[in-house]
mmCIF file of C-alpha atoms in Angstrom:
data_model
loop_
_atom_site.group_PDB
_atom_site.id
_atom_site.type_symbol
_atom_site.label_atom_id
_atom_site.label_comp_id
_atom_site.label_asym_id
_atom_site.label_seq_id
_atom_site.Cartn_x
_atom_site.Cartn_y
_atom_site.Cartn_z
ATOM 1 C CA MET A 106 52.830 -44.422 -244.781
ATOM 2 C CA ILE A 107 52.719 -41.991 -241.458
ATOM 3 C CA VAL A 108 50.092 -40.314 -240.622
ATOM 4 C CA ALA A 109 49.103 -39.842 -236.393
ATOM 5 C CA PRO A 110 51.568 -37.285 -235.259
ATOM 6 C CA LEU A 111 54.564 -38.046 -233.341
ATOM 7 C CA ASP A 112 54.756 -37.094 -229.201
ATOM 8 C CA LEU A 113 57.091 -34.412 -229.060
ATOM 9 C CA ASP A 114 57.778 -35.406 -225.247
ATOM 10 C CA ALA A 115 58.835 -38.578 -226.790
ATOM 11 C CA VAL A 116 61.141 -36.801 -229.423
ATOM 12 C CA ARG A 117 62.121 -34.352 -226.850
ATOM 13 C CA ALA A 118 63.541 -37.796 -224.811
ATOM 14 C CA PHE A 119 65.136 -39.241 -227.946
ATOM 15 C CA ILE A 120 67.018 -36.362 -228.615
ATOM 16 C CA HIS A 121 68.473 -36.025 -224.591
ATOM 17 C CA VAL A 122 69.814 -39.529 -224.523
ATOM 18 C CA ALA A 123 71.202 -39.201 -228.226
ATOM 19 C CA GLU A 124 73.298 -36.299 -226.868
ATOM 20 C CA LEU A 125 73.929 -37.257 -223.696
ATOM 21 C CA ALA A 126 74.390 -41.144 -224.890
ATOM 22 C CA SER A 127 72.595 -42.215 -221.653
ATOM 23 C CA PHE A 128 68.863 -42.963 -220.408
ATOM 24 C CA THR A 129 69.728 -42.331 -216.753
ATOM 25 C CA ARG A 130 71.375 -38.494 -217.250
ATOM 26 C CA ALA A 131 68.756 -37.667 -219.976
ATOM 27 C CA ALA A 132 66.370 -38.603 -216.824
ATOM 28 C CA GLU A 133 68.364 -36.433 -214.508
ATOM 29 C CA ALA A 134 68.349 -33.471 -217.393
ATOM 30 C CA THR A 135 64.366 -33.496 -217.637
ATOM 31 C CA GLY A 136 63.268 -34.307 -214.626
ATOM 32 C CA THR A 137 61.862 -37.710 -214.240
ATOM 33 C CA THR A 138 63.155 -41.193 -214.419
ATOM 34 C CA GLN A 139 65.076 -43.284 -216.134
ATOM 35 C CA ALA A 140 61.793 -45.675 -216.557
ATOM 36 C CA GLY A 141 60.114 -42.986 -217.727
ATOM 37 C CA ILE A 142 62.503 -41.407 -220.524
ATOM 38 C CA SER A 143 62.883 -45.780 -221.873
ATOM 39 C CA LEU A 144 59.339 -45.498 -222.132
ATOM 40 C CA ARG A 145 59.143 -42.560 -224.348
ATOM 41 C CA VAL A 146 61.895 -43.779 -226.633
ATOM 42 C CA LYS A 147 60.488 -47.776 -227.059
ATOM 43 C CA ARG A 148 57.354 -46.056 -227.628
ATOM 44 C CA LEU A 149 58.832 -43.614 -230.699
ATOM 45 C CA GLU A 150 60.532 -46.198 -232.345
ATOM 46 C CA HIS A 151 57.354 -48.616 -232.102
ATOM 47 C CA ARG A 152 55.619 -45.333 -233.829
ATOM 48 C CA LEU A 153 58.834 -44.925 -236.625
ATOM 49 C CA GLY A 154 59.203 -48.614 -236.706
ATOM 50 C CA CYS A 155 62.821 -48.952 -236.629
ATOM 51 C CA ARG A 156 65.316 -49.064 -233.882
ATOM 52 C CA LEU A 157 66.585 -45.388 -233.131
ATOM 53 C CA LEU A 158 69.416 -46.858 -230.213
ATOM 54 C CA ASP A 159 71.659 -49.068 -230.014
ATOM 55 C CA ARG A 160 71.472 -50.183 -226.277
ATOM 56 C CA THR A 161 73.774 -52.465 -223.942
ATOM 57 C CA PRO A 162 74.516 -52.663 -220.108
ATOM 58 C CA ARG A 163 77.920 -50.297 -221.205
ATOM 59 C CA TYR A 164 76.551 -47.940 -223.755
ATOM 60 C CA VAL A 165 74.271 -46.213 -226.004
ATOM 61 C CA GLN A 166 74.809 -44.979 -229.374
ATOM 62 C CA LEU A 167 72.842 -44.248 -232.156
ATOM 63 C CA SER A 168 71.575 -46.536 -234.549
ATOM 64 C CA PRO A 169 71.867 -46.006 -238.610
ATOM 65 C CA GLN A 170 68.063 -45.067 -238.715
ATOM 66 C CA GLY A 171 68.595 -42.948 -235.350
ATOM 67 C CA ALA A 172 71.602 -41.254 -236.970
ATOM 68 C CA VAL A 173 69.072 -40.412 -239.757
ATOM 69 C CA PHE A 174 66.491 -39.083 -237.568
ATOM 70 C CA LEU A 175 67.875 -37.006 -235.272
ATOM 71 C CA GLU A 176 68.815 -34.003 -237.226
ATOM 72 C CA ARG A 177 65.042 -33.844 -238.442
ATOM 73 C CA ALA A 178 64.143 -34.616 -234.468
ATOM 74 C CA ARG A 179 66.030 -31.281 -233.492
ATOM 75 C CA GLU A 180 64.367 -29.049 -236.318
ATOM 76 C CA LEU A 181 61.068 -30.396 -235.181
ATOM 77 C CA VAL A 182 61.763 -29.523 -231.962
ATOM 78 C CA GLU A 183 63.326 -26.799 -232.264
ATOM 79 C CA ALA A 184 59.902 -25.658 -235.196
ATOM 80 C CA HIS A 185 57.889 -26.003 -232.386
ATOM 81 C CA ASP A 186 59.352 -24.365 -229.657
ATOM 82 C CA ARG A 187 60.025 -21.113 -232.299
ATOM 83 C CA ALA A 188 55.543 -21.273 -233.282
ATOM 84 C CA LEU A 189 55.420 -21.438 -229.294
ATOM 85 C CA ALA A 190 57.719 -18.337 -229.090
ATOM 86 C CA VAL A 191 56.029 -16.359 -231.372
ATOM 87 C CA LEU A 192 52.564 -16.606 -229.936
ATOM 88 C CA ALA A 193 53.883 -15.387 -226.224
ATOM 89 C CA GLN A 194 55.761 -12.321 -228.374
ATOM 90 C CA THR A 195 52.303 -11.148 -229.693
ATOM 91 C CA ARG A 196 50.335 -11.980 -227.120
ATOM 92 C CA GLN A 197 47.433 -9.868 -227.066
ATOM 93 C CA ARG A 198 46.874 -7.091 -224.522
ATOM 94 C CA LEU A 199 43.377 -6.125 -222.976
ATOM 95 C CA ALA A 200 43.048 -2.881 -220.661
ATOM 96 C CA ILE A 201 39.878 -2.652 -218.949
ATOM 97 C CA GLY A 202 38.745 0.190 -216.499
ATOM 98 C CA ILE A 203 36.114 -0.448 -214.446
ATOM 99 C CA SER A 204 34.153 2.281 -212.161
ATOM 100 C CA ASP A 205 34.074 0.933 -208.573
ATOM 101 C CA HIS A 206 30.404 1.803 -208.528
ATOM 102 C CA VAL A 207 30.145 -0.458 -211.424
ATOM 103 C CA ALA A 208 31.979 -3.754 -210.843
ATOM 104 C CA GLY A 209 30.921 -4.904 -207.141
ATOM 105 C CA PRO A 210 30.856 -8.667 -206.429
ATOM 106 C CA ASP A 211 30.360 -9.790 -209.671
ATOM 107 C CA LEU A 212 33.633 -8.902 -210.580
ATOM 108 C CA PRO A 213 35.007 -12.033 -209.829
ATOM 109 C CA ALA A 214 32.506 -14.376 -212.081
ATOM 110 C CA LEU A 215 32.615 -11.957 -214.439
ATOM 111 C CA ILE A 216 36.658 -11.721 -214.968
ATOM 112 C CA ALA A 217 36.834 -15.766 -215.262
ATOM 113 C CA ARG A 218 33.965 -15.685 -217.971
ATOM 114 C CA MET A 219 36.149 -13.184 -220.425
ATOM 115 C CA ASN A 220 39.353 -15.255 -219.426
ATOM 116 C CA GLY A 221 37.207 -18.347 -220.298
ATOM 117 C CA GLN A 222 37.139 -16.637 -223.653
ATOM 118 C CA ASP A 223 40.281 -17.040 -224.696
ATOM 119 C CA PRO A 224 42.654 -18.265 -222.311
ATOM 120 C CA GLN A 225 45.464 -16.822 -224.143
ATOM 121 C CA LEU A 226 44.272 -13.023 -223.666
ATOM 122 C CA LEU A 227 46.337 -11.084 -221.373
ATOM 123 C CA ILE A 228 43.532 -9.080 -218.872
ATOM 124 C CA GLU A 229 44.608 -5.773 -217.359
ATOM 125 C CA ILE A 230 41.921 -4.803 -214.370
ATOM 126 C CA ARG A 231 41.951 -1.406 -213.205
ATOM 127 C CA ILE A 232 39.657 -0.255 -211.107
ATOM 128 C CA GLY A 233 38.614 3.546 -210.229
ATOM 129 C CA SER A 234 36.574 6.280 -210.651
ATOM 130 C CA SER A 235 34.993 6.800 -213.662
ATOM 131 C CA GLY A 236 36.497 10.385 -214.110
ATOM 132 C CA ASP A 237 40.035 8.968 -213.889
ATOM 133 C CA LEU A 238 39.161 6.182 -215.690
ATOM 134 C CA LEU A 239 37.719 8.066 -218.604
ATOM 135 C CA GLN A 240 40.666 9.629 -218.634
ATOM 136 C CA SER A 241 43.219 7.564 -219.235
ATOM 137 C CA PHE A 242 40.980 6.055 -221.716
ATOM 138 C CA ASP A 243 41.655 9.610 -223.457
ATOM 139 C CA ARG A 244 45.077 9.065 -223.586
ATOM 140 C CA ARG A 245 45.257 5.559 -224.707
ATOM 141 C CA GLU A 246 46.511 4.158 -221.437
ATOM 142 C CA LEU A 247 43.349 1.839 -221.260
ATOM 143 C CA ASP A 248 41.613 0.006 -223.927
ATOM 144 C CA VAL A 249 37.778 -0.335 -222.668
ATOM 145 C CA VAL A 250 36.558 1.498 -219.716
ATOM 146 C CA ILE A 251 32.978 0.391 -218.363
ATOM 147 C CA ALA A 252 31.276 3.395 -216.076
ATOM 148 C CA ARG A 253 28.412 4.914 -215.091
ATOM 149 C CA LEU A 254 26.767 8.201 -217.183
ATOM 150 C CA HIS A 255 29.581 10.367 -216.815
ATOM 151 C CA PHE A 256 28.423 14.241 -217.680
ATOM 152 C CA GLY A 257 30.078 15.167 -221.065
ATOM 153 C CA ARG A 258 30.253 11.343 -222.255
ATOM 154 C CA ASP A 259 28.561 10.502 -225.477
ATOM 155 C CA ASP A 260 30.508 8.164 -226.676
ATOM 156 C CA GLY A 261 29.721 5.058 -224.982
ATOM 157 C CA GLU A 262 27.184 2.181 -225.502
ATOM 158 C CA VAL A 263 24.906 1.773 -223.114
ATOM 159 C CA LEU A 264 25.413 -1.810 -221.228
ATOM 160 C CA ALA A 265 22.439 -1.744 -218.840
ATOM 161 C CA GLU A 266 20.409 0.425 -216.487
ATOM 162 C CA GLU A 267 20.378 0.243 -212.576
ATOM 163 C CA GLY A 268 18.428 1.643 -210.655
ATOM 164 C CA PHE A 269 19.764 3.345 -206.661
ATOM 165 C CA GLY A 270 18.417 3.565 -203.207
ATOM 166 C CA TRP A 271 19.179 5.567 -200.042
ATOM 167 C CA PHE A 272 20.666 2.489 -197.827
ATOM 168 C CA ALA A 273 21.347 3.112 -193.947
ATOM 169 C CA ALA A 274 22.051 0.017 -191.614
ATOM 170 C CA PRO A 275 19.223 -1.215 -189.432
ATOM 171 C CA GLY A 276 16.957 1.011 -187.029
ATOM 172 C CA TRP A 277 19.366 3.982 -187.940
ATOM 173 C CA GLN A 278 17.987 7.542 -187.070
ATOM 174 C CA PRO A 279 19.596 11.028 -188.141
ATOM 175 C CA ARG A 280 20.330 13.674 -185.314
ATOM 176 C CA ALA A 281 17.647 15.908 -184.542
ATOM 177 C CA ALA A 282 18.648 19.500 -186.515
ATOM 178 C CA GLU A 283 21.902 18.712 -188.091
ATOM 179 C CA PRO A 284 23.157 18.010 -191.546
ATOM 180 C CA LEU A 285 22.345 14.522 -193.292
ATOM 181 C CA PRO A 286 25.290 12.515 -192.417
ATOM 182 C CA LEU A 287 25.980 10.768 -196.450
ATOM 183 C CA ALA A 288 29.025 8.023 -197.039
ATOM 184 C CA THR A 289 31.162 8.501 -200.231
ATOM 185 C CA LEU A 290 33.513 7.990 -202.380
ATOM 186 C CA ALA A 291 35.725 10.265 -202.737
ATOM 187 C CA GLU A 292 35.881 12.791 -205.329
ATOM 188 C CA PRO A 293 35.477 12.385 -208.933
ATOM 189 C CA CYS A 294 32.798 10.311 -208.494
ATOM 190 C CA GLY A 295 29.251 10.902 -210.723
ATOM 191 C CA VAL A 296 27.572 9.454 -208.230
ATOM 192 C CA ARG A 297 28.324 11.668 -205.630
ATOM 193 C CA ALA A 298 27.660 14.759 -206.954
ATOM 194 C CA MET A 299 23.922 12.958 -208.494
ATOM 195 C CA ALA A 300 23.278 12.832 -204.773
ATOM 196 C CA GLY A 301 24.734 15.909 -203.674
ATOM 197 C CA ARG A 302 22.755 17.841 -206.025
ATOM 198 C CA LEU A 303 18.861 15.898 -205.989
ATOM 199 C CA LEU A 304 19.568 16.759 -201.803
ATOM 200 C CA ASP A 305 20.440 20.276 -202.793
ATOM 201 C CA GLU A 306 17.365 20.567 -204.965
ATOM 202 C CA ALA A 307 15.313 19.152 -202.418
ATOM 203 C CA GLY A 308 16.431 21.617 -199.759
ATOM 204 C CA ILE A 309 17.996 18.996 -197.690
ATOM 205 C CA PRO A 310 21.371 19.640 -195.447
ATOM 206 C CA TRP A 311 23.685 17.284 -195.382
ATOM 207 C CA THR A 312 27.870 16.656 -194.659
ATOM 208 C CA GLU A 313 30.055 14.203 -195.566
ATOM 209 C CA ALA A 314 30.339 11.658 -192.749
ATOM 210 C CA PHE A 315 32.427 9.248 -194.359
ATOM 211 C CA VAL A 316 34.896 9.388 -197.591
ATOM 212 C CA GLY A 317 35.621 6.556 -198.686
ATOM 213 C CA GLY A 318 38.440 5.134 -201.363
ATOM 214 C CA GLY A 319 36.217 2.378 -203.251
ATOM 215 C CA VAL A 320 32.320 1.116 -202.450
ATOM 216 C CA ALA A 321 33.595 -1.973 -200.296
ATOM 217 C CA ALA A 322 34.474 0.868 -197.572
ATOM 218 C CA VAL A 323 30.928 3.241 -197.826
ATOM 219 C CA ALA A 324 28.903 0.384 -197.971
ATOM 220 C CA ALA A 325 30.870 -1.228 -194.419
ATOM 221 C CA ALA A 326 30.447 2.967 -193.014
ATOM 222 C CA VAL A 327 27.021 2.563 -194.321
ATOM 223 C CA SER A 328 26.516 -0.616 -192.285
ATOM 224 C CA ALA A 329 28.427 0.104 -189.302
ATOM 225 C CA GLY A 330 25.763 3.445 -189.029
ATOM 226 C CA LEU A 331 28.069 5.549 -189.934
ATOM 227 C CA GLY A 332 25.424 7.521 -191.984
ATOM 228 C CA VAL A 333 23.590 6.912 -195.354
ATOM 229 C CA ALA A 334 25.062 6.581 -198.858
ATOM 230 C CA ALA A 335 23.297 6.454 -202.482
ATOM 231 C CA LEU A 336 24.496 3.119 -203.730
ATOM 232 C CA ALA A 337 22.907 0.427 -206.047
ATOM 233 C CA PRO A 338 20.832 -2.737 -204.312
ATOM 234 C CA ARG A 339 23.913 -4.996 -205.844
ATOM 235 C CA MET A 340 26.746 -3.246 -203.774
ATOM 236 C CA LEU A 341 25.148 -3.754 -200.474
ATOM 237 C CA PRO A 342 26.635 -5.878 -197.923
ATOM 238 C CA LEU A 343 23.680 -8.111 -196.064
ATOM 239 C CA GLY A 344 20.811 -6.532 -193.519
ATOM 240 C CA VAL A 345 21.286 -2.162 -194.288
ATOM 241 C CA VAL A 346 18.001 -0.970 -195.521
ATOM 242 C CA ASP A 347 16.390 1.417 -197.822
ATOM 243 C CA VAL A 348 15.784 4.486 -195.941
ATOM 244 C CA GLY A 349 14.841 7.110 -198.247
ATOM 245 C CA ALA A 350 10.822 7.090 -198.352
ATOM 246 C CA ARG A 351 10.901 6.936 -194.475
ATOM 247 C CA LEU A 352 13.556 10.179 -194.487
ATOM 248 C CA GLY A 353 11.891 11.825 -197.277
ATOM 249 C CA LEU A 354 14.617 11.873 -199.686
ATOM 250 C CA PRO A 355 14.481 12.658 -202.916
ATOM 251 C CA ALA A 356 14.367 9.589 -205.373
ATOM 252 C CA LEU A 357 17.153 8.082 -207.551
ATOM 253 C CA PRO A 358 17.048 7.517 -211.056
ATOM 254 C CA ARG A 359 18.357 4.656 -213.019
ATOM 255 C CA LEU A 360 22.045 5.110 -214.178
ATOM 256 C CA PRO A 361 23.156 3.446 -217.502
ATOM 257 C CA ILE A 362 26.264 1.847 -217.487
ATOM 258 C CA LEU A 363 28.219 2.294 -220.412
ATOM 259 C CA LEU A 364 30.990 1.338 -222.565
ATOM 260 C CA HIS A 365 34.037 3.271 -223.659
ATOM 261 C CA THR A 366 35.765 0.682 -226.063
ATOM 262 C CA ARG A 367 38.580 0.935 -229.175
ATOM 263 C CA VAL A 368 38.430 -2.611 -229.563
ATOM 264 C CA ARG A 369 36.600 -3.732 -232.826
ATOM 265 C CA SER A 370 38.579 -6.718 -234.017
ATOM 266 C CA GLY A 371 39.517 -10.140 -233.331
ATOM 267 C CA GLN A 372 40.179 -12.181 -229.835
ATOM 268 C CA PRO A 373 39.895 -8.881 -228.036
ATOM 269 C CA ARG A 374 36.597 -7.899 -229.125
ATOM 270 C CA HIS A 375 35.369 -11.525 -228.618
ATOM 271 C CA ALA A 376 36.428 -11.435 -225.191
ATOM 272 C CA LEU A 377 35.001 -8.580 -224.229
ATOM 273 C CA ALA A 378 31.727 -9.820 -225.885
ATOM 274 C CA ALA A 379 31.622 -12.381 -223.030
ATOM 275 C CA LEU A 380 32.260 -9.934 -220.863
ATOM 276 C CA SER A 381 29.453 -7.679 -221.731
ATOM 277 C CA ALA A 382 26.958 -10.250 -222.056
ATOM 278 C CA ALA A 383 28.301 -11.154 -218.746
ATOM 279 C CA PHE A 384 27.636 -7.642 -216.927
ATOM 280 C CA ARG A 385 24.451 -7.687 -218.376
ATOM 281 C CA SER A 386 23.438 -10.571 -216.636
ATOM 282 C CA ALA A 387 24.726 -9.642 -213.464
ATOM 283 C CA VAL A 388 22.929 -6.267 -213.524
ATOM 284 C CA ARG A 389 19.702 -7.789 -214.485
ATOM 285 C CA SER A 390 19.418 -10.711 -211.743
#
């Protein structure tokens, strides 16, 4: 009685030899060696307990048992290939938008954690402003958005809260009688709007000294001494310092990070749960 499964590579090798009537041509067709093909066929014959091929120095032909087995071998391989094709056609896709003010340096590790949950899940990541990503979410172009709390939205799940500070290069000093130079992201950006509103309420004149296309660019501008930026400490390059107290700037609140999703079940939900857990851990640390 046969119990152990057959080696599909060995079955494929047998089919090639049977159809090409040659171990050499079968090796060429599969990109391997004649010895490798021969070894696989011998293992298959040992596994089945019968000779499948009759060999002489001049020819290779099917034995009676091999002729019977050949059709079943083809059916086995075809069924295997059809099963893989079905999985490939129905491979699930998960489109995630992550706010640039949220992604940070932990993003590669977070994506790796998510991919480890389900390597077959097709993950698409888009980085952008919270406002733009939420618009894409509403148009159903994204399945998930992770972003800062956005004005007018209350449909997200709070993942974490993160503190902010006013950061500048070491030794940086504002110029007397000039507005405070800010390094910010372009509109729409909730952090930019919050920083400007708090400065206005405190009666502190300010101006945009640098407008970057991403948080990394804003952090680089701060390091270069172009001005002050409202950033989460997790986003900072080494060496920058918090200058809020020294310059008398208004305190910045802790801002919630929200998960907006329409994914409710299946493997995408499991992968998203892994991402959320890893994200909470990154923010806490």
